[in-house]
mmCIF file of C-alpha atoms and ligand atoms in Angstrom:
data_model
loop_
_atom_site.group_PDB
_atom_site.id
_atom_site.type_symbol
_atom_site.label_atom_id
_atom_site.label_comp_id
_atom_site.label_asym_id
_atom_site.label_seq_id
_atom_site.Cartn_x
_atom_site.Cartn_y
_atom_site.Cartn_z
ATOM 1 C CA MET A 1 27.798 10.855 5.853
ATOM 2 C CA SER A 2 25.296 12.115 5.492
ATOM 3 C CA ASN A 3 24.787 15.460 7.727
ATOM 4 C CA ARG A 4 23.067 17.996 5.020
ATOM 5 C CA ILE A 5 20.374 16.632 2.637
ATOM 6 C CA LEU A 6 18.997 18.457 -1.037
ATOM 7 C CA ILE A 7 15.847 16.988 -2.276
ATOM 8 C CA THR A 8 13.275 18.504 -5.448
ATOM 9 C CA GLY A 9 9.840 18.183 -5.999
ATOM 10 C CA ALA A 10 10.001 17.766 -1.875
ATOM 11 C CA ASN A 11 6.443 18.649 -1.411
ATOM 12 C CA SER A 12 4.242 15.789 -2.251
ATOM 13 C CA GLY A 13 4.367 11.894 -3.552
ATOM 14 C CA ILE A 14 8.146 10.529 -3.150
ATOM 15 C CA GLY A 15 9.928 13.180 -2.325
ATOM 16 C CA LYS A 16 8.221 14.689 0.842
ATOM 17 C CA GLU A 17 8.123 10.950 1.572
ATOM 18 C CA SER A 18 12.011 10.506 1.386
ATOM 19 C CA ALA A 19 11.797 14.315 3.641
ATOM 20 C CA ARG A 20 10.069 12.088 7.015
ATOM 21 C CA GLN A 21 12.076 9.124 6.296
ATOM 22 C CA PHE A 22 15.391 10.607 6.647
ATOM 23 C CA GLY A 23 14.135 13.221 9.216
ATOM 24 C CA LEU A 24 13.846 10.444 11.875
ATOM 25 C CA LYS A 25 17.454 9.732 11.318
ATOM 26 C CA PRO A 26 19.180 11.140 14.447
ATOM 27 C CA GLU A 27 22.432 12.267 11.832
ATOM 28 C CA VAL A 28 20.484 13.746 9.091
ATOM 29 C CA LYS A 29 20.510 16.990 10.313
ATOM 30 C CA LYS A 30 19.782 19.008 8.156
ATOM 31 C CA ILE A 31 17.407 18.627 4.932
ATOM 32 C CA PHE A 32 16.627 20.999 1.920
ATOM 33 C CA LEU A 33 13.159 20.961 0.337
ATOM 34 C CA GLY A 34 14.038 22.346 -2.544
ATOM 35 C CA VAL A 35 10.391 23.035 -4.457
ATOM 36 C CA ARG A 36 9.173 25.635 -6.705
ATOM 37 C CA SER A 37 6.408 26.760 -4.959
ATOM 38 C CA ILE A 38 6.447 28.265 -2.395
ATOM 39 C CA HIS A 39 3.649 28.261 -0.790
ATOM 40 C CA LYS A 40 3.824 23.665 -1.604
ATOM 41 C CA GLY A 41 6.621 23.991 0.182
ATOM 42 C CA ASN A 42 6.192 25.661 3.561
ATOM 43 C CA ALA A 43 3.035 23.723 3.576
ATOM 44 C CA ALA A 44 5.803 19.933 3.232
ATOM 45 C CA LYS A 45 7.833 21.469 6.082
ATOM 46 C CA LYS A 46 4.830 22.343 8.543
ATOM 47 C CA GLU A 47 3.676 18.427 7.900
ATOM 48 C CA LEU A 48 6.933 16.972 8.238
ATOM 49 C CA GLU A 49 8.086 18.959 11.058
ATOM 50 C CA GLU A 50 4.180 17.943 12.521
ATOM 51 C CA ALA A 51 5.569 14.141 11.558
ATOM 52 C CA THR A 52 9.344 13.801 12.727
ATOM 53 C CA GLY A 53 9.296 16.533 15.523
ATOM 54 C CA ARG A 54 12.034 18.534 14.811
ATOM 55 C CA LYS A 55 13.103 21.770 13.253
ATOM 56 C CA ILE A 56 15.812 20.498 10.726
ATOM 57 C CA PHE A 57 13.612 21.329 7.373
ATOM 58 C CA GLU A 58 14.515 24.268 5.434
ATOM 59 C CA VAL A 59 12.676 24.480 1.778
ATOM 60 C CA ILE A 60 14.586 25.805 -0.874
ATOM 61 C CA ILE A 61 13.849 26.947 -4.400
ATOM 62 C CA ILE A 62 14.169 25.916 -7.256
ATOM 63 C CA ASP A 63 13.063 25.183 -11.025
ATOM 64 C CA VAL A 64 14.130 21.224 -12.109
ATOM 65 C CA SER A 65 13.165 22.269 -15.563
ATOM 66 C CA ASP A 66 15.545 25.712 -15.994
ATOM 67 C CA ALA A 67 19.238 25.292 -15.459
ATOM 68 C CA THR A 68 19.471 29.112 -14.272
ATOM 69 C CA SER A 69 16.713 28.718 -11.793
ATOM 70 C CA SER A 70 19.401 25.209 -10.578
ATOM 71 C CA LYS A 71 22.560 27.982 -10.310
ATOM 72 C CA LYS A 72 20.930 30.438 -8.884
ATOM 73 C CA MET A 73 19.658 27.674 -5.684
ATOM 74 C CA VAL A 74 22.928 26.707 -5.538
ATOM 75 C CA SER A 75 24.269 30.743 -4.488
ATOM 76 C CA LYS A 76 22.205 31.118 -1.910
ATOM 77 C CA LEU A 77 23.735 27.614 -0.323
ATOM 78 C CA THR A 78 26.263 28.093 2.287
ATOM 79 C CA ASP A 79 27.754 24.976 3.337
ATOM 80 C CA PRO A 80 28.446 21.773 1.507
ATOM 81 C CA ILE A 81 25.403 19.292 0.223
ATOM 82 C CA ASP A 82 26.067 15.474 1.390
ATOM 83 C CA VAL A 83 23.175 13.729 -0.373
ATOM 84 C CA LEU A 84 21.627 15.502 -3.098
ATOM 85 C CA VAL A 85 18.112 13.406 -3.942
ATOM 86 C CA MET A 86 17.351 13.792 -7.166
ATOM 87 C CA ASN A 87 13.561 13.396 -7.743
ATOM 88 C CA ALA A 88 11.456 16.302 -9.198
ATOM 89 C CA GLY A 89 10.395 14.990 -11.782
ATOM 90 C CA GLY A 90 7.751 13.259 -14.362
ATOM 91 C CA ILE A 91 5.915 13.317 -17.324
ATOM 92 C CA GLY A 92 5.506 17.025 -18.036
ATOM 93 C CA GLY A 93 2.694 18.649 -17.391
ATOM 94 C CA LYS A 94 -0.101 18.818 -19.579
ATOM 95 C CA ASN A 95 1.724 19.860 -23.051
ATOM 96 C CA PRO A 96 5.440 17.301 -22.062
ATOM 97 C CA ARG A 97 6.516 18.019 -25.773
ATOM 98 C CA LYS A 98 6.081 21.449 -25.433
ATOM 99 C CA LEU A 99 9.432 22.586 -26.491
ATOM 100 C CA ASN A 100 11.083 25.275 -24.070
ATOM 101 C CA ALA A 101 13.537 27.928 -24.616
ATOM 102 C CA SER A 102 16.589 25.323 -23.683
ATOM 103 C CA GLY A 103 15.471 24.075 -27.059
ATOM 104 C CA THR A 104 14.713 20.821 -25.805
ATOM 105 C CA MET A 105 11.084 18.545 -24.420
ATOM 106 C CA ASP A 106 9.416 19.753 -21.238
ATOM 107 C CA ILE A 107 9.310 16.610 -20.689
ATOM 108 C CA THR A 108 13.373 16.266 -20.684
ATOM 109 C CA SER A 109 14.189 19.562 -19.010
ATOM 110 C CA VAL A 110 12.197 18.970 -16.113
ATOM 111 C CA ASN A 111 13.052 15.118 -15.823
ATOM 112 C CA LEU A 112 16.994 15.791 -16.967
ATOM 113 C CA LEU A 113 17.910 19.446 -17.570
ATOM 114 C CA GLY A 114 17.557 21.351 -14.830
ATOM 115 C CA HIS A 115 19.714 18.768 -12.125
ATOM 116 C CA ALA A 116 22.506 18.174 -14.812
ATOM 117 C CA ALA A 117 23.087 21.755 -14.590
ATOM 118 C CA LEU A 118 21.965 21.660 -10.668
ATOM 119 C CA VAL A 119 24.512 18.117 -10.035
ATOM 120 C CA GLU A 120 27.586 20.845 -12.750
ATOM 121 C CA GLU A 121 27.545 23.461 -10.437
ATOM 122 C CA LEU A 122 27.724 21.918 -7.115
ATOM 123 C CA ILE A 123 30.990 19.964 -7.978
ATOM 124 C CA GLU A 124 32.265 22.801 -9.610
ATOM 125 C CA LYS A 125 32.112 24.241 -6.518
ATOM 126 C CA ASN A 126 33.722 21.697 -3.846
ATOM 127 C CA MET A 127 29.502 22.278 -2.528
ATOM 128 C CA LEU A 128 28.953 17.450 -2.737
ATOM 129 C CA THR A 129 30.435 15.354 -0.735
ATOM 130 C CA ASP A 130 28.698 12.259 0.079
ATOM 131 C CA THR A 131 26.347 10.808 -2.839
ATOM 132 C CA VAL A 132 23.445 11.757 -6.011
ATOM 133 C CA ILE A 133 20.729 9.926 -6.156
ATOM 134 C CA TYR A 134 18.369 10.185 -9.784
ATOM 135 C CA ALA A 135 15.104 8.760 -9.586
ATOM 136 C CA GLY A 136 14.908 6.578 -12.207
ATOM 137 C CA SER A 137 11.807 4.719 -14.138
ATOM 138 C CA GLU A 138 12.126 0.751 -14.696
ATOM 139 C CA THR A 139 10.020 1.952 -17.393
ATOM 140 C CA ALA A 140 13.417 2.713 -18.461
ATOM 141 C CA ARG A 141 13.881 -0.809 -19.891
ATOM 142 C CA GLY A 142 10.260 -1.346 -20.431
ATOM 143 C CA VAL A 143 7.183 -2.390 -18.842
ATOM 144 C CA SER A 144 5.394 -4.710 -20.660
ATOM 145 C CA LYS A 145 2.037 -5.482 -18.313
ATOM 146 C CA PHE A 146 2.309 -1.337 -18.710
ATOM 147 C CA GLY A 147 2.205 -1.173 -22.103
ATOM 148 C CA VAL A 148 5.218 0.416 -22.201
ATOM 149 C CA GLN A 149 7.594 -0.462 -24.740
ATOM 150 C CA ARG A 150 12.045 -0.766 -23.691
ATOM 151 C CA PRO A 151 13.221 2.569 -25.592
ATOM 152 C CA SER A 152 15.161 0.989 -28.907
ATOM 153 C CA PHE A 153 18.006 2.661 -30.379
ATOM 154 C CA LYS A 154 18.893 3.100 -34.219
ATOM 155 C CA ASP A 155 22.986 3.900 -32.283
ATOM 156 C CA ASN A 156 22.937 5.418 -29.486
ATOM 157 C CA THR A 157 25.262 8.366 -30.687
ATOM 158 C CA VAL A 158 25.030 11.892 -29.719
ATOM 159 C CA GLN A 159 22.867 13.014 -32.439
ATOM 160 C CA GLU A 160 20.525 10.799 -31.353
ATOM 161 C CA TYR A 161 20.073 11.322 -28.584
ATOM 162 C CA LYS A 162 19.865 14.595 -29.092
ATOM 163 C CA LYS A 163 16.707 13.855 -31.239
ATOM 164 C CA ILE A 164 15.829 12.251 -28.466
ATOM 165 C CA MET A 165 15.667 14.609 -25.585
ATOM 166 C CA ASN A 166 14.593 17.600 -28.127
ATOM 167 C CA GLY A 167 11.142 15.009 -29.729
ATOM 168 C CA GLU A 168 13.115 14.777 -33.417
ATOM 169 C CA PHE A 169 13.251 11.518 -32.363
ATOM 170 C CA PHE A 170 9.264 10.220 -32.210
ATOM 171 C CA ASN A 171 6.783 10.436 -34.480
ATOM 172 C CA LYS A 172 3.483 12.707 -33.790
ATOM 173 C CA ASN A 173 1.882 10.335 -31.906
ATOM 174 C CA GLU A 174 3.927 8.305 -29.787
ATOM 175 C CA ASN A 175 2.793 7.570 -26.240
ATOM 176 C CA SER A 176 3.942 10.841 -23.123
ATOM 177 C CA MET A 177 4.809 7.332 -21.163
ATOM 178 C CA ASN A 178 6.885 5.673 -24.222
ATOM 179 C CA ILE A 179 8.969 9.068 -24.331
ATOM 180 C CA TYR A 180 9.575 9.468 -20.109
ATOM 181 C CA ALA A 181 11.524 5.917 -20.672
ATOM 182 C CA TYR A 182 13.561 7.028 -23.424
ATOM 183 C CA ILE A 183 14.809 10.233 -21.458
ATOM 184 C CA LYS A 184 14.675 8.077 -17.952
ATOM 185 C CA TYR A 185 17.011 5.365 -20.388
ATOM 186 C CA LEU A 186 19.027 8.319 -21.123
ATOM 187 C CA ALA A 187 19.348 9.627 -17.120
ATOM 188 C CA ALA A 188 20.337 6.610 -16.106
ATOM 189 C CA LEU A 189 23.543 6.975 -18.614
ATOM 190 C CA TRP A 190 24.656 10.257 -17.707
ATOM 191 C CA MET A 191 24.356 9.352 -14.194
ATOM 192 C CA SER A 192 27.193 6.367 -14.757
ATOM 193 C CA SER A 193 29.139 8.423 -17.139
ATOM 194 C CA LEU A 194 29.388 10.964 -14.102
ATOM 195 C CA ALA A 195 29.903 8.212 -11.761
ATOM 196 C CA ARG A 196 33.395 7.458 -13.774
ATOM 197 C CA GLU A 197 33.511 11.282 -14.389
ATOM 198 C CA TYR A 198 34.403 11.884 -10.086
ATOM 199 C CA PRO A 199 34.637 8.256 -8.676
ATOM 200 C CA SER A 200 35.165 10.326 -5.357
ATOM 201 C CA ILE A 201 31.165 11.006 -5.007
ATOM 202 C CA ARG A 202 28.140 8.404 -5.348
ATOM 203 C CA PHE A 203 26.357 8.470 -8.490
ATOM 204 C CA ILE A 204 23.108 5.452 -8.062
ATOM 205 C CA THR A 205 20.142 5.602 -10.259
ATOM 206 C CA VAL A 206 17.084 4.214 -8.948
ATOM 207 C CA SER A 207 13.823 3.146 -9.094
ATOM 208 C CA PRO A 208 10.702 3.988 -6.735
ATOM 209 C CA GLY A 209 8.881 0.778 -8.092
ATOM 210 C CA SER A 210 5.286 2.086 -8.777
ATOM 211 C CA THR A 211 4.427 4.001 -6.137
ATOM 212 C CA SER A 212 0.681 4.606 -6.022
ATOM 213 C CA GLY A 213 0.034 8.027 -3.566
ATOM 214 C CA THR A 214 1.678 10.883 -5.929
ATOM 215 C CA ASN A 215 0.748 13.436 -8.057
ATOM 216 C CA GLY A 216 3.245 11.660 -10.607
ATOM 217 C CA ALA A 217 0.694 9.868 -12.771
ATOM 218 C CA ASN A 218 -1.945 13.004 -12.814
ATOM 219 C CA ASP A 219 -0.622 13.743 -15.803
ATOM 220 C CA ALA A 220 -0.114 10.721 -17.737
ATOM 221 C CA PRO A 221 -2.276 9.084 -20.270
ATOM 222 C CA PHE A 222 -4.893 6.858 -19.818
ATOM 223 C CA PRO A 223 -5.032 4.047 -18.789
ATOM 224 C CA ILE A 224 -2.328 4.315 -16.170
ATOM 225 C CA ARG A 225 -3.794 7.638 -14.390
ATOM 226 C CA PHE A 226 -6.944 6.152 -14.732
ATOM 227 C CA LEU A 227 -5.377 3.097 -12.892
ATOM 228 C CA MET A 228 -3.058 4.782 -10.489
ATOM 229 C CA THR A 229 -5.208 7.919 -9.375
ATOM 230 C CA SER A 230 -9.099 5.646 -9.281
ATOM 231 C CA ALA A 231 -9.193 5.320 -5.180
ATOM 232 C CA ILE A 232 -10.288 1.295 -5.946
ATOM 233 C CA THR A 233 -7.645 0.648 -8.587
ATOM 234 C CA SER A 234 -4.861 2.755 -7.100
ATOM 235 C CA LYS A 235 -6.127 1.659 -3.044
ATOM 236 C CA PHE A 236 -7.581 -2.141 -3.506
ATOM 237 C CA LEU A 237 -6.952 -4.053 -6.903
ATOM 238 C CA LEU A 238 -3.692 -2.784 -8.123
ATOM 239 C CA PRO A 239 -1.967 -3.706 -4.872
ATOM 240 C CA MET A 240 -3.539 -7.369 -4.560
ATOM 241 C CA MET A 241 -2.377 -7.774 -7.829
ATOM 242 C CA LYS A 242 1.433 -6.642 -7.060
ATOM 243 C CA VAL A 243 2.156 -3.864 -9.340
ATOM 244 C CA VAL A 244 1.601 -1.072 -7.252
ATOM 245 C CA HIS A 245 3.689 0.078 -3.773
ATOM 246 C CA GLY A 246 3.154 3.176 -1.555
ATOM 247 C CA VAL A 247 4.924 6.246 -0.833
ATOM 248 C CA ASP A 248 6.432 4.663 2.733
ATOM 249 C CA LYS A 249 8.191 2.150 0.076
ATOM 250 C CA GLY A 250 8.816 3.358 -3.096
ATOM 251 C CA ALA A 251 10.951 6.320 -1.017
ATOM 252 C CA ALA A 252 12.684 3.568 1.532
ATOM 253 C CA ARG A 253 14.491 2.233 -1.869
ATOM 254 C CA TYR A 254 15.992 5.449 -1.816
ATOM 255 C CA LEU A 255 17.310 4.821 1.805
ATOM 256 C CA GLU A 256 18.244 2.262 1.044
ATOM 257 C CA VAL A 257 20.607 2.678 -1.989
ATOM 258 C CA ILE A 258 21.687 5.844 -0.285
ATOM 259 C CA TYR A 259 22.713 3.596 3.033
ATOM 260 C CA ASP A 260 24.198 0.735 2.326
ATOM 261 C CA LYS A 261 27.237 1.434 0.575
ATOM 262 C CA LYS A 262 28.065 -2.279 0.955
ATOM 263 C CA ASN A 263 25.157 -3.883 -1.974
ATOM 264 C CA TYR A 264 25.039 -0.251 -4.390
ATOM 265 C CA LYS A 265 27.547 0.765 -6.106
ATOM 266 C CA SER A 266 28.470 4.122 -7.844
ATOM 267 C CA GLY A 267 27.529 4.201 -11.544
ATOM 268 C CA HIS A 268 24.330 1.138 -11.464
ATOM 269 C CA PHE A 269 21.006 1.824 -12.214
ATOM 270 C CA TYR A 270 19.010 -0.164 -9.541
ATOM 271 C CA ALA A 271 14.913 -1.419 -10.173
ATOM 272 C CA SER A 272 12.760 -4.019 -9.831
ATOM 273 C CA LYS A 273 12.785 -7.485 -10.988
ATOM 274 C CA GLU A 274 12.637 -7.774 -15.512
ATOM 275 C CA LYS A 275 8.443 -9.097 -14.201
ATOM 276 C CA ASP A 276 8.062 -6.551 -11.677
ATOM 277 C CA VAL A 277 7.277 -3.237 -10.676
ATOM 278 C CA ILE A 278 8.267 -3.348 -6.950
ATOM 279 C CA GLY A 279 9.415 -6.208 -5.140
ATOM 280 C CA PRO A 280 13.707 -6.576 -4.320
ATOM 281 C CA LEU A 281 16.054 -4.136 -6.223
ATOM 282 C CA ILE A 282 18.700 -5.146 -8.804
ATOM 283 C CA ASP A 283 21.139 -4.235 -12.098
ATOM 284 C CA GLN A 284 19.235 -2.981 -14.241
ATOM 285 C CA LYS A 285 22.391 -3.622 -16.350
ATOM 286 C CA ILE A 286 21.240 -7.907 -15.969
ATOM 287 C CA ILE A 287 17.868 -7.053 -18.572
ATOM 288 C CA SER A 288 19.773 -4.466 -20.686
ATOM 289 C CA PRO A 289 22.855 -4.271 -20.977
ATOM 290 C CA SER A 290 22.992 -2.017 -22.501
ATOM 291 C CA PHE A 291 23.345 0.294 -19.099
ATOM 292 C CA GLY A 292 26.070 -0.448 -19.165
ATOM 293 C CA ASN A 293 28.250 0.858 -22.241
ATOM 294 C CA LYS A 294 30.170 3.726 -21.760
ATOM 295 C CA THR A 295 30.468 4.274 -25.577
ATOM 296 C CA TYR A 296 26.121 5.116 -24.480
ATOM 297 C CA GLN A 297 27.259 6.904 -20.690
ATOM 298 C CA ASP A 298 29.337 9.456 -22.049
ATOM 299 C CA ASN A 299 27.198 9.910 -25.310
ATOM 300 C CA ALA A 300 24.391 10.720 -23.095
ATOM 301 C CA TYR A 301 26.679 13.012 -21.302
ATOM 302 C CA ALA A 302 27.395 14.765 -23.979
ATOM 303 C CA ALA A 303 24.077 14.975 -25.209
ATOM 304 C CA ILE A 304 23.043 16.741 -21.595
ATOM 305 C CA THR A 305 25.709 19.172 -21.086
ATOM 306 C CA HIS A 306 25.046 19.800 -24.961
ATOM 307 C CA PHE A 307 21.868 22.041 -24.367
ATOM 308 C CA ILE A 308 22.701 23.528 -20.900
ATOM 309 C CA ARG A 309 25.494 25.054 -21.850
HETATM 310 N N1 LIG B 401 5.084 7.216 -8.780
HETATM 311 C C1 LIG B 401 5.977 5.893 -9.797
HETATM 312 O O1 LIG B 401 5.265 5.330 -9.454
HETATM 313 C C2 LIG B 401 6.885 6.340 -10.105
HETATM 314 C C3 LIG B 401 8.050 6.061 -11.329
HETATM 315 C C4 LIG B 401 8.867 5.118 -11.050
HETATM 316 C C5 LIG B 401 9.433 7.125 -10.956
HETATM 317 N N2 LIG B 401 8.675 8.042 -10.604
HETATM 318 C C6 LIG B 401 9.535 9.401 -10.479
HETATM 319 O O2 LIG B 401 10.006 9.251 -9.409
HETATM 320 C C7 LIG B 401 9.908 11.023 -8.364
HETATM 321 C C8 LIG B 401 9.072 11.818 -7.941
HETATM 322 O O3 LIG B 401 7.857 11.169 -8.242
HETATM 323 P P1 LIG B 401 6.459 10.930 -7.536
HETATM 324 O O4 LIG B 401 5.745 9.676 -8.099
HETATM 325 O O5 LIG B 401 6.409 11.439 -6.289
HETATM 326 O O6 LIG B 401 5.306 12.308 -8.591
HETATM 327 P P2 LIG B 401 4.763 13.951 -7.574
HETATM 328 O O7 LIG B 401 4.236 13.198 -6.477
HETATM 329 O O8 LIG B 401 4.613 14.493 -8.778
HETATM 330 O O9 LIG B 401 5.749 13.991 -7.270
HETATM 331 C C9 LIG B 401 7.042 15.526 -7.983
HETATM 332 C C10 LIG B 401 7.513 16.902 -7.801
HETATM 333 O O10 LIG B 401 7.847 17.298 -8.258
HETATM 334 C C11 LIG B 401 8.048 18.454 -7.936
HETATM 335 N N3 LIG B 401 8.443 19.134 -9.131
HETATM 336 C C12 LIG B 401 8.081 18.597 -11.416
HETATM 337 N N4 LIG B 401 8.364 19.308 -11.819
HETATM 338 C C13 LIG B 401 8.883 20.469 -10.514
HETATM 339 C C14 LIG B 401 9.868 21.661 -11.400
HETATM 340 N N5 LIG B 401 9.902 22.047 -12.861
HETATM 341 N N6 LIG B 401 10.599 22.114 -10.709
HETATM 342 C C15 LIG B 401 10.441 22.003 -9.086
HETATM 343 N N7 LIG B 401 9.923 20.298 -8.791
HETATM 344 C C16 LIG B 401 9.667 19.649 -9.636
HETATM 345 C C17 LIG B 401 6.352 18.161 -8.003
HETATM 346 O O11 LIG B 401 6.714 19.519 -7.572
HETATM 347 P P3 LIG B 401 5.047 20.604 -7.910
HETATM 348 O O12 LIG B 401 3.747 20.240 -7.114
HETATM 349 O O13 LIG B 401 4.993 21.785 -7.286
HETATM 350 O O14 LIG B 401 4.491 20.072 -9.381
HETATM 351 C C18 LIG B 401 6.484 17.545 -6.634
HETATM 352 O O15 LIG B 401 6.214 18.105 -5.646
HETATM 353 C C19 LIG B 401 9.779 11.784 -10.640
HETATM 354 O O16 LIG B 401 10.715 11.271 -10.957
HETATM 355 C C20 LIG B 401 9.646 10.068 -11.289
HETATM 356 O O17 LIG B 401 9.539 10.167 -12.202
HETATM 357 C C21 LIG B 401 7.555 7.970 -9.699
#
């Protein structure tokens, strides 16, 4: 069932495009655009109404870097959500390692913390019925062609994961794309732990793939920022090299895993094949078996929960 959908970060990029694609499905009756800016939300709503010819979009305010904001958003809902798309996220602004009130870095809270609080609150209030997806990333298993190393750990304990979240794990000069990879890695583990804890709901991590036409790379380090934002490289060179696709294809991956219940299973992480960043989706356990380790999954859950309580 997918009558009522909530998408975080729905005012731009892959989130907005997925709202458009959901809006074209007649069975979808309501789409909440979860945004932190009312102005950007209203502009996206207008654009989406024009693109789909339907008045099913509602702006709802949520700052996914703030657990309190997530809880406040849930208190505004009157009926359950069938599909939750946890799409908001990215590098975490100009200073991603800045510590915030939660005790984690901004890059952690924007990708992980508010979403964790959101899921917890929705489940506690019985407001979630069908599927939850999280916007993962190929970086979580390393992307050598972009110079992003595969995350590697000493012991995969709760303590180690907490140090990743608060930044103590990283040396002073660590590249923010590498830190992003670790955070997306923890997110995929956390989603798999949730899948075992709540078997009546599907929890799937899916990467939209390397996607141009979004604001996602604006704060990324050079050369990724240059490659993804320059018109020549993002529109011509990278597509020709088959290392980037458009927002339509990125968003379509979300809908693919949500609607194809036979092939995409709860608790799994789907993204591109090992040497690719676009193209068909495969289970990432094939590339990195650690995504299937239940102890690691539960340790990620424990570390994340520590910072939202
Ligand atoms: N593009 C790629 O190549 C790629 C690849 C793999 C994974 N992803 C993931 O896909 C997701 C979407 O990225 P995108 O490329 O579409 O980037 P984008 O255009 O920058 O979209 C990100 C969205 O998240 C919102 N957002 C950021 N921080 C927020 C906060 N604290 N509270 C509420 N909303 C917030 C942004 O809102 P504002 O406009 O207010 O900033 C924006 O709507 C991200 O999770 C990203 O990590 C992207």
